[in-house]
Every structure is written in C-alpha cells, then in structure tokens.
Amino acid sequence: MSNLEIISRRPAGTPKAPPLLFVHGAFSGAWIWDAKFLPWFAERGWEAHAVSLRGHGGSEGRDRLHGFGIADYVEDVLEAADRLSAPPLLIGHSMGGMVVQRALAKRRFPGGVLMASAPPHGLWSSTMGLAWRSPYVFQQMAMLTSFGEKAIDPAAIRRAMFSDAMPAAEAARYEPYLQEESRRVLMDIGGWIPFPVLPPRETPVLVMGAAEDMLFPHAEVVATAMALGTQPVFMPGMGHAMMLERDWQAVAERIESWILATVAPVEPAPEAV
C-alpha cells in the first residue's frame, strides 16, 4: 500500500542500530507511539518509526477498513520496513503483537518486542475471559468494534486500557483518536488457531505483560512466552496501554536495555517463501 502513514523521529547524531519500527494495536494508529515513545527513543539515539496500518490513522483505506485481513497488516509492516535505512527491530502492541509475530515468521529481522500482545493462538480465550471478568467492558469493546468510538462509554474503555493509577483527565486526551477496527481482522485472529504462525526460535523476542491488563492477563502472556520459547517480563502497576501509562518510561527503559543486551545488527536476508 503506497499511502502508509509513517511517523518518524530521528536522533540528532549518528543513530544506534537497528532502527525501531512500532506497530499499533486495534482501534488505534501510529499516534499512540508518538505521544511518548518515539520522542524518548529518538532522544536516546534511536531511529524510531511508527506505522499506521491501512485504514488507521493517516493511512489510506479507512473507507474499506472492514475488508482488510491480518495478512494485509503484515504486508504493511513489511512495506514500512523496506522504507527504512536498515531492517528494523519490530515492536508490536496488542493486535500489533500478532502482526509482528507473523512479520517475524515471514522475513528475517533483528528481533521483536511484544507488548501486551495478542497470543499466537488467537483471541478466543482472552475474549471469553474478559466476558467473565467484566461483562460491561466486554460489551463496550464489542460496541466499539461494531459502531465506532461515538457509541461507547469512555469510562469502560478507560478500564480496559489503563490501570487505576492513570489520571482520568490524561486518559481522556486519547479517546478522540480511537476508531473502528476491521471486523475481518478480528475474525482472522478471533478463534483458536490450531497451527499458529510463530517466528523462528533463533529470533530474539521480548514478551512483556502489564500486571493490571484486563485484556491480556497473566496467563495469556505466559502462554505467548511459552509458545515463543522465552520467559515473560511483567511491568507492575501497568494497564494494557503501557506506552501511555503514568510510568511509561519504565517500559521504554526495559525495552531499550533488552535491545542493547540482546540484539545485534543483522544483514538483510531474502523473504521466506
């Protein structure tokens, strides 16, 4: 897709390697990374980029949103990566974590970070768990999917996205940016996937959970880490939208320390068939 929105923040001097490409979750766009993460990583010397998947943010396709599938979003990430100075490390949140998992399986990248990510096996268990834990929040998330941001109770969405420590006034700043999500994508990843698409075991992946995440709680994060052959890291006091939370900088620092300790630059390699 030619008209993809990519928000880029670059450091003043020579950037560290590799570049970073951030992938947003459902109902969102690249803006969610630019609020805090992109400027922070650029100030620390990283080339930081965030892509709005087709139909999101400033990317084209909003009028055709419900016709897009998860494979289209993976294609967008690969196209965005091709526009950067070198193969980037991929960082995905929520649904974007599922997109990153599939992009890592399709092409060689330096590594990946999954933040409060949808698990490889799909959304069935987490969705049914949400319906049990908080029926009203479950109902409001379904309303957001079906009717868009104007049909929902903002307080319920705040409960889904943030911890109790997040000031309500600050959380409200982001509500106008919410949007519908592709119903086809949610169907693509909604059920139990018998043979989930997994990155190669040699690809380093950091799996991060938010200790107070209502959407992907502890068991879902542990299952994701087990499937990828690693151990999860849980951020205390955090809700689902870790990049916007009150203590977001602790999350950014944890990601940066892992990149510096784990990931070395790699040469480009051809796409897997």
Short mmCIF file of N, CA and C in Angstrom, two decimals, residues 73-232:
data_model
loop_
_atom_site.label_atom_id
_atom_site.label_comp_id
_atom_site.label_asym_id
_atom_site.label_seq_id
_atom_site.Cartn_x
_atom_site.Cartn_y
_atom_site.Cartn_z
N TYR A 73 -2.22 -6.41 7.04
CA TYR A 73 -1.46 -5.65 8.04
C TYR A 73 0.00 -6.10 8.07
N VAL A 74 0.23 -7.39 7.92
CA VAL A 74 1.61 -7.89 7.85
C VAL A 74 2.32 -7.29 6.64
N GLU A 75 1.63 -7.23 5.52
CA GLU A 75 2.20 -6.62 4.31
C GLU A 75 2.57 -5.15 4.54
N ASP A 76 1.74 -4.44 5.30
CA ASP A 76 2.04 -3.04 5.61
C ASP A 76 3.32 -2.91 6.42
N VAL A 77 3.51 -3.80 7.39
CA VAL A 77 4.73 -3.75 8.21
C VAL A 77 5.96 -4.03 7.35
N LEU A 78 5.87 -5.01 6.47
CA LEU A 78 7.00 -5.32 5.60
C LEU A 78 7.30 -4.14 4.67
N GLU A 79 6.25 -3.49 4.16
CA GLU A 79 6.48 -2.34 3.29
C GLU A 79 7.10 -1.19 4.07
N ALA A 80 6.61 -0.94 5.27
CA ALA A 80 7.20 0.12 6.09
C ALA A 80 8.66 -0.18 6.40
N ALA A 81 8.97 -1.44 6.69
CA ALA A 81 10.35 -1.82 6.97
C ALA A 81 11.25 -1.57 5.77
N ASP A 82 10.73 -1.81 4.57
CA ASP A 82 11.52 -1.59 3.36
C ASP A 82 11.87 -0.13 3.15
N ARG A 83 11.11 0.78 3.74
CA ARG A 83 11.36 2.20 3.57
C ARG A 83 12.42 2.74 4.53
N LEU A 84 12.85 1.93 5.47
CA LEU A 84 13.80 2.39 6.48
C LEU A 84 15.24 2.16 6.04
N SER A 85 16.18 2.69 6.80
CA SER A 85 17.59 2.67 6.43
C SER A 85 18.20 1.28 6.55
N ALA A 86 17.59 0.41 7.35
CA ALA A 86 18.09 -0.96 7.57
C ALA A 86 16.93 -1.78 8.12
N PRO A 87 17.04 -3.12 8.10
CA PRO A 87 15.98 -3.93 8.69
C PRO A 87 15.76 -3.55 10.15
N PRO A 88 14.54 -3.20 10.53
CA PRO A 88 14.30 -2.71 11.89
C PRO A 88 13.99 -3.83 12.87
N LEU A 89 14.14 -3.51 14.14
CA LEU A 89 13.56 -4.33 15.19
C LEU A 89 12.09 -3.95 15.29
N LEU A 90 11.21 -4.94 15.36
CA LEU A 90 9.77 -4.71 15.36
C LEU A 90 9.22 -4.72 16.78
N ILE A 91 8.40 -3.74 17.09
CA ILE A 91 7.79 -3.63 18.42
C ILE A 91 6.28 -3.51 18.22
N GLY A 92 5.53 -4.51 18.69
CA GLY A 92 4.10 -4.53 18.46
C GLY A 92 3.31 -4.56 19.75
N HIS A 93 2.18 -3.86 19.76
CA HIS A 93 1.31 -3.81 20.93
C HIS A 93 -0.04 -4.44 20.61
N SER A 94 -0.51 -5.30 21.51
CA SER A 94 -1.86 -5.86 21.41
C SER A 94 -2.04 -6.60 20.07
N MET A 95 -3.03 -6.22 19.26
CA MET A 95 -3.17 -6.83 17.95
C MET A 95 -1.90 -6.67 17.13
N GLY A 96 -1.22 -5.54 17.29
CA GLY A 96 0.04 -5.31 16.58
C GLY A 96 1.10 -6.34 16.95
N GLY A 97 0.99 -6.92 18.15
CA GLY A 97 1.90 -8.00 18.52
C GLY A 97 1.69 -9.24 17.67
N MET A 98 0.44 -9.53 17.34
CA MET A 98 0.15 -10.64 16.42
C MET A 98 0.71 -10.34 15.03
N VAL A 99 0.56 -9.09 14.58
CA VAL A 99 1.11 -8.70 13.28
C VAL A 99 2.63 -8.87 13.28
N VAL A 100 3.28 -8.45 14.36
CA VAL A 100 4.73 -8.58 14.45
C VAL A 100 5.15 -10.05 14.45
N GLN A 101 4.44 -10.90 15.17
CA GLN A 101 4.77 -12.33 15.17
C GLN A 101 4.78 -12.88 13.75
N ARG A 102 3.80 -12.50 12.96
CA ARG A 102 3.70 -13.04 11.60
C ARG A 102 4.72 -12.39 10.67
N ALA A 103 5.05 -11.13 10.90
CA ALA A 103 6.10 -10.50 10.10
C ALA A 103 7.45 -11.14 10.38
N LEU A 104 7.72 -11.47 11.65
CA LEU A 104 8.97 -12.13 12.00
C LEU A 104 9.06 -13.53 11.40
N ALA A 105 7.91 -14.19 11.23
CA ALA A 105 7.89 -15.51 10.61
C ALA A 105 8.10 -15.43 9.10
N LYS A 106 7.76 -14.30 8.51
CA LYS A 106 7.80 -14.17 7.06
C LYS A 106 9.16 -13.68 6.56
N ARG A 107 9.85 -12.89 7.40
CA ARG A 107 11.12 -12.31 6.96
C ARG A 107 12.06 -12.18 8.16
N ARG A 108 13.33 -12.24 7.89
CA ARG A 108 14.31 -12.12 8.97
C ARG A 108 14.47 -10.66 9.39
N PHE A 109 14.29 -10.42 10.71
CA PHE A 109 14.52 -9.12 11.32
C PHE A 109 15.42 -9.29 12.53
N PRO A 110 16.00 -8.20 13.04
CA PRO A 110 16.90 -8.34 14.19
C PRO A 110 16.22 -8.90 15.43
N GLY A 111 14.93 -8.69 15.59
CA GLY A 111 14.24 -9.19 16.76
C GLY A 111 12.88 -8.55 16.88
N GLY A 112 12.19 -8.86 17.97
CA GLY A 112 10.86 -8.30 18.18
C GLY A 112 10.56 -8.10 19.64
N VAL A 113 9.69 -7.16 19.92
CA VAL A 113 9.17 -6.92 21.26
C VAL A 113 7.66 -6.99 21.18
N LEU A 114 7.05 -7.80 22.03
CA LEU A 114 5.60 -7.95 22.08
C LEU A 114 5.10 -7.35 23.39
N MET A 115 4.35 -6.25 23.29
CA MET A 115 3.83 -5.55 24.47
C MET A 115 2.34 -5.84 24.61
N ALA A 116 1.97 -6.50 25.72
CA ALA A 116 0.56 -6.82 25.95
C ALA A 116 -0.05 -7.39 24.67
N SER A 117 0.63 -8.37 24.11
CA SER A 117 0.33 -8.85 22.75
C SER A 117 -0.79 -9.87 22.72
N ALA A 118 -1.53 -9.84 21.62
CA ALA A 118 -2.43 -10.95 21.32
C ALA A 118 -1.60 -12.23 21.22
N PRO A 119 -2.05 -13.32 21.83
CA PRO A 119 -1.27 -14.56 21.81
C PRO A 119 -1.29 -15.24 20.45
N PRO A 120 -0.30 -16.08 20.16
CA PRO A 120 -0.25 -16.74 18.84
C PRO A 120 -1.49 -17.57 18.53
N HIS A 121 -2.13 -18.11 19.58
CA HIS A 121 -3.28 -19.00 19.34
C HIS A 121 -4.58 -18.24 19.12
N GLY A 122 -4.55 -16.91 19.15
CA GLY A 122 -5.75 -16.14 18.85
C GLY A 122 -6.42 -15.57 20.09
N LEU A 123 -7.58 -14.94 19.88
CA LEU A 123 -8.23 -14.13 20.92
C LEU A 123 -9.33 -14.85 21.68
N TRP A 124 -9.61 -16.11 21.32
CA TRP A 124 -10.78 -16.75 21.91
C TRP A 124 -10.73 -16.80 23.43
N SER A 125 -9.63 -17.28 23.98
CA SER A 125 -9.56 -17.44 25.44
C SER A 125 -9.56 -16.10 26.15
N SER A 126 -8.83 -15.11 25.61
CA SER A 126 -8.80 -13.80 26.26
C SER A 126 -10.15 -13.10 26.16
N THR A 127 -10.84 -13.26 25.02
CA THR A 127 -12.15 -12.63 24.85
C THR A 127 -13.17 -13.23 25.81
N MET A 128 -13.21 -14.56 25.92
CA MET A 128 -14.14 -15.19 26.85
C MET A 128 -13.78 -14.86 28.30
N GLY A 129 -12.48 -14.72 28.56
CA GLY A 129 -12.06 -14.34 29.90
C GLY A 129 -12.53 -12.93 30.26
N LEU A 130 -12.46 -12.01 29.30
CA LEU A 130 -12.93 -10.65 29.54
C LEU A 130 -14.44 -10.65 29.79
N ALA A 131 -15.18 -11.44 29.02
CA ALA A 131 -16.63 -11.51 29.21
C ALA A 131 -16.97 -12.00 30.62
N TRP A 132 -16.14 -12.87 31.17
CA TRP A 132 -16.37 -13.38 32.53
C TRP A 132 -15.93 -12.37 33.58
N ARG A 133 -14.75 -11.76 33.37
CA ARG A 133 -14.20 -10.83 34.37
C ARG A 133 -14.98 -9.52 34.43
N SER A 134 -15.38 -9.00 33.28
CA SER A 134 -16.04 -7.70 33.24
C SER A 134 -17.02 -7.66 32.07
N PRO A 135 -18.23 -8.15 32.27
CA PRO A 135 -19.21 -8.21 31.17
C PRO A 135 -19.47 -6.84 30.54
N TYR A 136 -19.48 -5.78 31.35
CA TYR A 136 -19.78 -4.46 30.78
C TYR A 136 -18.65 -3.98 29.87
N VAL A 137 -17.41 -4.16 30.30
CA VAL A 137 -16.28 -3.78 29.44
C VAL A 137 -16.30 -4.61 28.17
N PHE A 138 -16.58 -5.90 28.29
CA PHE A 138 -16.69 -6.76 27.11
C PHE A 138 -17.75 -6.22 26.15
N GLN A 139 -18.90 -5.83 26.68
CA GLN A 139 -19.97 -5.31 25.84
C GLN A 139 -19.57 -4.01 25.16
N GLN A 140 -18.86 -3.15 25.88
CA GLN A 140 -18.45 -1.87 25.31
C GLN A 140 -17.37 -2.05 24.23
N MET A 141 -16.47 -3.02 24.42
CA MET A 141 -15.48 -3.31 23.38
C MET A 141 -16.17 -3.82 22.12
N ALA A 142 -17.22 -4.62 22.30
CA ALA A 142 -17.99 -5.10 21.15
C ALA A 142 -18.69 -3.93 20.46
N MET A 143 -19.19 -2.97 21.23
CA MET A 143 -19.82 -1.79 20.66
C MET A 143 -18.81 -0.97 19.85
N LEU A 144 -17.59 -0.84 20.38
CA LEU A 144 -16.55 -0.10 19.66
C LEU A 144 -16.25 -0.77 18.33
N THR A 145 -16.20 -2.10 18.33
CA THR A 145 -15.95 -2.84 17.10
C THR A 145 -17.06 -2.64 16.07
N SER A 146 -18.30 -2.64 16.55
CA SER A 146 -19.44 -2.63 15.63
C SER A 146 -19.85 -1.23 15.19
N PHE A 147 -19.74 -0.26 16.11
CA PHE A 147 -20.35 1.04 15.83
C PHE A 147 -19.38 2.22 15.94
N GLY A 148 -18.15 1.97 16.33
CA GLY A 148 -17.17 3.05 16.38
C GLY A 148 -17.13 3.76 17.71
N GLU A 149 -16.23 4.73 17.79
CA GLU A 149 -15.90 5.37 19.05
C GLU A 149 -17.02 6.22 19.63
N LYS A 150 -17.97 6.65 18.82
CA LYS A 150 -19.04 7.53 19.31
C LYS A 150 -20.14 6.76 20.03
N ALA A 151 -20.09 5.44 19.97
CA ALA A 151 -21.17 4.63 20.55
C ALA A 151 -20.81 4.03 21.90
N ILE A 152 -19.68 4.42 22.48
CA ILE A 152 -19.19 3.71 23.66
C ILE A 152 -19.19 4.59 24.90
N ASP A 153 -19.10 3.94 26.04
CA ASP A 153 -18.94 4.60 27.33
C ASP A 153 -17.43 4.77 27.57
N PRO A 154 -16.92 6.00 27.55
CA PRO A 154 -15.47 6.21 27.70
C PRO A 154 -14.91 5.61 28.99
N ALA A 155 -15.70 5.58 30.05
CA ALA A 155 -15.20 5.05 31.32
C ALA A 155 -14.88 3.56 31.20
N ALA A 156 -15.68 2.83 30.45
CA ALA A 156 -15.42 1.40 30.27
C ALA A 156 -14.16 1.17 29.46
N ILE A 157 -13.96 1.97 28.42
CA ILE A 157 -12.75 1.81 27.61
C ILE A 157 -11.52 2.17 28.43
N ARG A 158 -11.64 3.17 29.31
CA ARG A 158 -10.52 3.51 30.19
C ARG A 158 -10.15 2.33 31.07
N ARG A 159 -11.16 1.63 31.58
CA ARG A 159 -10.90 0.45 32.42
C ARG A 159 -10.18 -0.63 31.62
N ALA A 160 -10.50 -0.76 30.35
CA ALA A 160 -9.87 -1.77 29.52
C ALA A 160 -8.43 -1.41 29.19
N MET A 161 -8.15 -0.12 29.03
CA MET A 161 -6.86 0.30 28.52
C MET A 161 -5.84 0.67 29.58
N PHE A 162 -6.31 1.13 30.76
CA PHE A 162 -5.38 1.71 31.73
C PHE A 162 -5.56 1.11 33.12
N SER A 163 -4.52 1.28 33.94
CA SER A 163 -4.60 0.92 35.35
C SER A 163 -5.39 1.99 36.10
N ASP A 164 -5.74 1.69 37.35
CA ASP A 164 -6.46 2.65 38.17
C ASP A 164 -5.61 3.88 38.48
N ALA A 165 -4.28 3.75 38.35
CA ALA A 165 -3.40 4.87 38.65
C ALA A 165 -3.36 5.93 37.55
N MET A 166 -3.89 5.60 36.39
CA MET A 166 -3.87 6.55 35.27
C MET A 166 -4.89 7.65 35.53
N PRO A 167 -4.47 8.92 35.57
CA PRO A 167 -5.42 10.01 35.78
C PRO A 167 -6.48 10.03 34.69
N ALA A 168 -7.75 10.18 35.09
CA ALA A 168 -8.84 10.14 34.13
C ALA A 168 -8.71 11.24 33.08
N ALA A 169 -8.25 12.41 33.50
CA ALA A 169 -8.12 13.52 32.55
C ALA A 169 -7.08 13.22 31.48
N GLU A 170 -5.99 12.56 31.88
CA GLU A 170 -4.97 12.22 30.89
C GLU A 170 -5.46 11.13 29.95
N ALA A 171 -6.14 10.13 30.50
CA ALA A 171 -6.68 9.07 29.65
C ALA A 171 -7.67 9.64 28.64
N ALA A 172 -8.45 10.63 29.06
CA ALA A 172 -9.46 11.22 28.18
C ALA A 172 -8.84 11.93 26.99
N ARG A 173 -7.59 12.35 27.09
CA ARG A 173 -6.92 13.03 25.98
C ARG A 173 -6.82 12.14 24.75
N TYR A 174 -6.75 10.83 24.95
CA TYR A 174 -6.51 9.92 23.84
C TYR A 174 -7.81 9.36 23.24
N GLU A 175 -8.92 9.54 23.92
CA GLU A 175 -10.17 8.95 23.46
C GLU A 175 -10.61 9.45 22.08
N PRO A 176 -10.40 10.74 21.74
CA PRO A 176 -10.83 11.18 20.41
C PRO A 176 -10.10 10.49 19.25
N TYR A 177 -8.96 9.85 19.53
CA TYR A 177 -8.18 9.21 18.47
C TYR A 177 -8.62 7.78 18.21
N LEU A 178 -9.46 7.22 19.07
CA LEU A 178 -9.91 5.84 18.87
C LEU A 178 -10.76 5.73 17.60
N GLN A 179 -10.75 4.55 17.01
CA GLN A 179 -11.51 4.34 15.78
C GLN A 179 -11.98 2.89 15.71
N GLU A 180 -12.80 2.60 14.72
CA GLU A 180 -13.23 1.23 14.49
C GLU A 180 -12.04 0.35 14.10
N GLU A 181 -12.24 -0.95 14.27
CA GLU A 181 -11.25 -1.92 13.81
C GLU A 181 -11.89 -2.83 12.77
N SER A 182 -11.07 -3.36 11.88
CA SER A 182 -11.57 -4.25 10.84
C SER A 182 -12.22 -5.49 11.45
N ARG A 183 -13.48 -5.70 11.12
CA ARG A 183 -14.16 -6.89 11.62
C ARG A 183 -13.56 -8.15 11.01
N ARG A 184 -13.04 -8.05 9.80
CA ARG A 184 -12.40 -9.21 9.18
C ARG A 184 -11.13 -9.61 9.94
N VAL A 185 -10.34 -8.62 10.35
CA VAL A 185 -9.13 -8.92 11.12
C VAL A 185 -9.49 -9.57 12.45
N LEU A 186 -10.49 -9.03 13.14
CA LEU A 186 -10.87 -9.60 14.42
C LEU A 186 -11.39 -11.02 14.25
N MET A 187 -12.01 -11.33 13.12
CA MET A 187 -12.40 -12.71 12.84
C MET A 187 -11.19 -13.57 12.52
N ASP A 188 -10.21 -13.00 11.78
CA ASP A 188 -8.99 -13.74 11.44
C ASP A 188 -8.29 -14.27 12.68
N ILE A 189 -8.25 -13.44 13.72
CA ILE A 189 -7.47 -13.80 14.91
C ILE A 189 -8.37 -14.10 16.10
N GLY A 190 -9.68 -14.22 15.86
CA GLY A 190 -10.62 -14.33 16.97
C GLY A 190 -10.71 -15.71 17.59
N GLY A 191 -10.53 -16.76 16.81
CA GLY A 191 -10.71 -18.10 17.34
C GLY A 191 -9.40 -18.79 17.65
N TRP A 192 -9.52 -19.99 18.16
CA TRP A 192 -8.32 -20.80 18.42
C TRP A 192 -7.67 -21.17 17.10
N ILE A 193 -6.39 -20.84 16.96
CA ILE A 193 -5.66 -21.13 15.72
C ILE A 193 -4.88 -22.42 15.94
N PRO A 194 -5.23 -23.52 15.28
CA PRO A 194 -4.60 -24.81 15.60
C PRO A 194 -3.11 -24.85 15.27
N PHE A 195 -2.69 -24.12 14.25
CA PHE A 195 -1.28 -24.10 13.88
C PHE A 195 -0.82 -22.64 13.79
N PRO A 196 -0.58 -22.00 14.93
CA PRO A 196 -0.25 -20.58 14.89
C PRO A 196 1.06 -20.31 14.17
N VAL A 197 1.13 -19.13 13.56
CA VAL A 197 2.34 -18.71 12.85
C VAL A 197 3.32 -18.17 13.88
N LEU A 198 4.49 -18.80 13.99
CA LEU A 198 5.47 -18.42 15.01
C LEU A 198 6.78 -17.98 14.36
N PRO A 199 7.46 -17.02 14.97
CA PRO A 199 8.79 -16.64 14.47
C PRO A 199 9.78 -17.79 14.66
N PRO A 200 10.88 -17.79 13.90
CA PRO A 200 11.93 -18.79 14.13
C PRO A 200 12.46 -18.70 15.57
N ARG A 201 12.80 -19.82 16.16
CA ARG A 201 13.27 -19.83 17.55
C ARG A 201 14.55 -19.02 17.74
N GLU A 202 15.34 -18.87 16.67
CA GLU A 202 16.59 -18.12 16.82
C GLU A 202 16.38 -16.61 16.82
N THR A 203 15.18 -16.17 16.49
CA THR A 203 14.89 -14.73 16.50
C THR A 203 14.63 -14.30 17.94
N PRO A 204 15.41 -13.35 18.48
CA PRO A 204 15.17 -12.91 19.86
C PRO A 204 13.86 -12.13 19.97
N VAL A 205 13.06 -12.49 20.97
CA VAL A 205 11.78 -11.83 21.19
C VAL A 205 11.61 -11.56 22.68
N LEU A 206 11.25 -10.33 23.01
CA LEU A 206 10.91 -9.95 24.37
C LEU A 206 9.39 -9.93 24.49
N VAL A 207 8.86 -10.71 25.43
CA VAL A 207 7.42 -10.77 25.68
C VAL A 207 7.15 -10.01 26.98
N MET A 208 6.38 -8.92 26.86
CA MET A 208 6.09 -8.05 28.01
C MET A 208 4.60 -8.08 28.32
N GLY A 209 4.30 -8.25 29.58
CA GLY A 209 2.92 -8.17 30.04
C GLY A 209 2.73 -7.01 30.99
N ALA A 210 1.51 -6.53 31.07
CA ALA A 210 1.15 -5.49 32.03
C ALA A 210 0.42 -6.14 33.20
N ALA A 211 0.92 -5.92 34.40
CA ALA A 211 0.41 -6.64 35.56
C ALA A 211 -1.08 -6.41 35.80
N GLU A 212 -1.62 -5.28 35.35
CA GLU A 212 -3.04 -4.98 35.56
C GLU A 212 -3.82 -4.95 34.25
N ASP A 213 -3.36 -5.70 33.27
CA ASP A 213 -4.00 -5.73 31.96
C ASP A 213 -5.31 -6.52 32.04
N MET A 214 -6.41 -5.87 31.69
CA MET A 214 -7.71 -6.54 31.69
C MET A 214 -7.92 -7.37 30.43
N LEU A 215 -7.24 -7.00 29.33
CA LEU A 215 -7.48 -7.67 28.05
C LEU A 215 -6.63 -8.92 27.88
N PHE A 216 -5.34 -8.83 28.20
CA PHE A 216 -4.44 -9.98 28.10
C PHE A 216 -3.75 -10.18 29.45
N PRO A 217 -4.43 -10.84 30.37
CA PRO A 217 -3.89 -11.02 31.72
C PRO A 217 -2.73 -12.01 31.76
N HIS A 218 -2.28 -12.28 32.96
CA HIS A 218 -1.05 -13.04 33.21
C HIS A 218 -0.97 -14.34 32.43
N ALA A 219 -2.02 -15.13 32.47
CA ALA A 219 -1.98 -16.46 31.83
C ALA A 219 -1.79 -16.35 30.33
N GLU A 220 -2.39 -15.34 29.70
CA GLU A 220 -2.25 -15.17 28.25
C GLU A 220 -0.82 -14.79 27.89
N VAL A 221 -0.20 -13.94 28.69
CA VAL A 221 1.19 -13.52 28.43
C VAL A 221 2.14 -14.70 28.62
N VAL A 222 1.91 -15.49 29.65
CA VAL A 222 2.74 -16.68 29.89
C VAL A 222 2.61 -17.65 28.72
N ALA A 223 1.39 -17.83 28.21
CA ALA A 223 1.19 -18.74 27.07
C ALA A 223 1.93 -18.24 25.83
N THR A 224 1.92 -16.94 25.61
CA THR A 224 2.65 -16.37 24.47
C THR A 224 4.14 -16.63 24.61
N ALA A 225 4.67 -16.36 25.79
CA ALA A 225 6.11 -16.57 26.01
C ALA A 225 6.49 -18.04 25.85
N MET A 226 5.67 -18.94 26.36
CA MET A 226 5.96 -20.37 26.22
C MET A 226 5.97 -20.78 24.75
N ALA A 227 5.03 -20.28 23.98
CA ALA A 227 4.97 -20.62 22.56
C ALA A 227 6.21 -20.15 21.82
N LEU A 228 6.80 -19.05 22.30
CA LEU A 228 7.97 -18.47 21.63
C LEU A 228 9.29 -18.90 22.28
N GLY A 229 9.20 -19.77 23.28
CA GLY A 229 10.42 -20.30 23.89
C GLY A 229 11.18 -19.30 24.73
N THR A 230 10.47 -18.43 25.44
CA THR A 230 11.14 -17.43 26.26
C THR A 230 10.37 -17.25 27.56
N GLN A 231 10.86 -16.35 28.41
CA GLN A 231 10.21 -16.04 29.68
C GLN A 231 9.60 -14.65 29.60
N PRO A 232 8.39 -14.47 30.12
CA PRO A 232 7.76 -13.15 30.05
C PRO A 232 8.32 -12.20 31.10
#
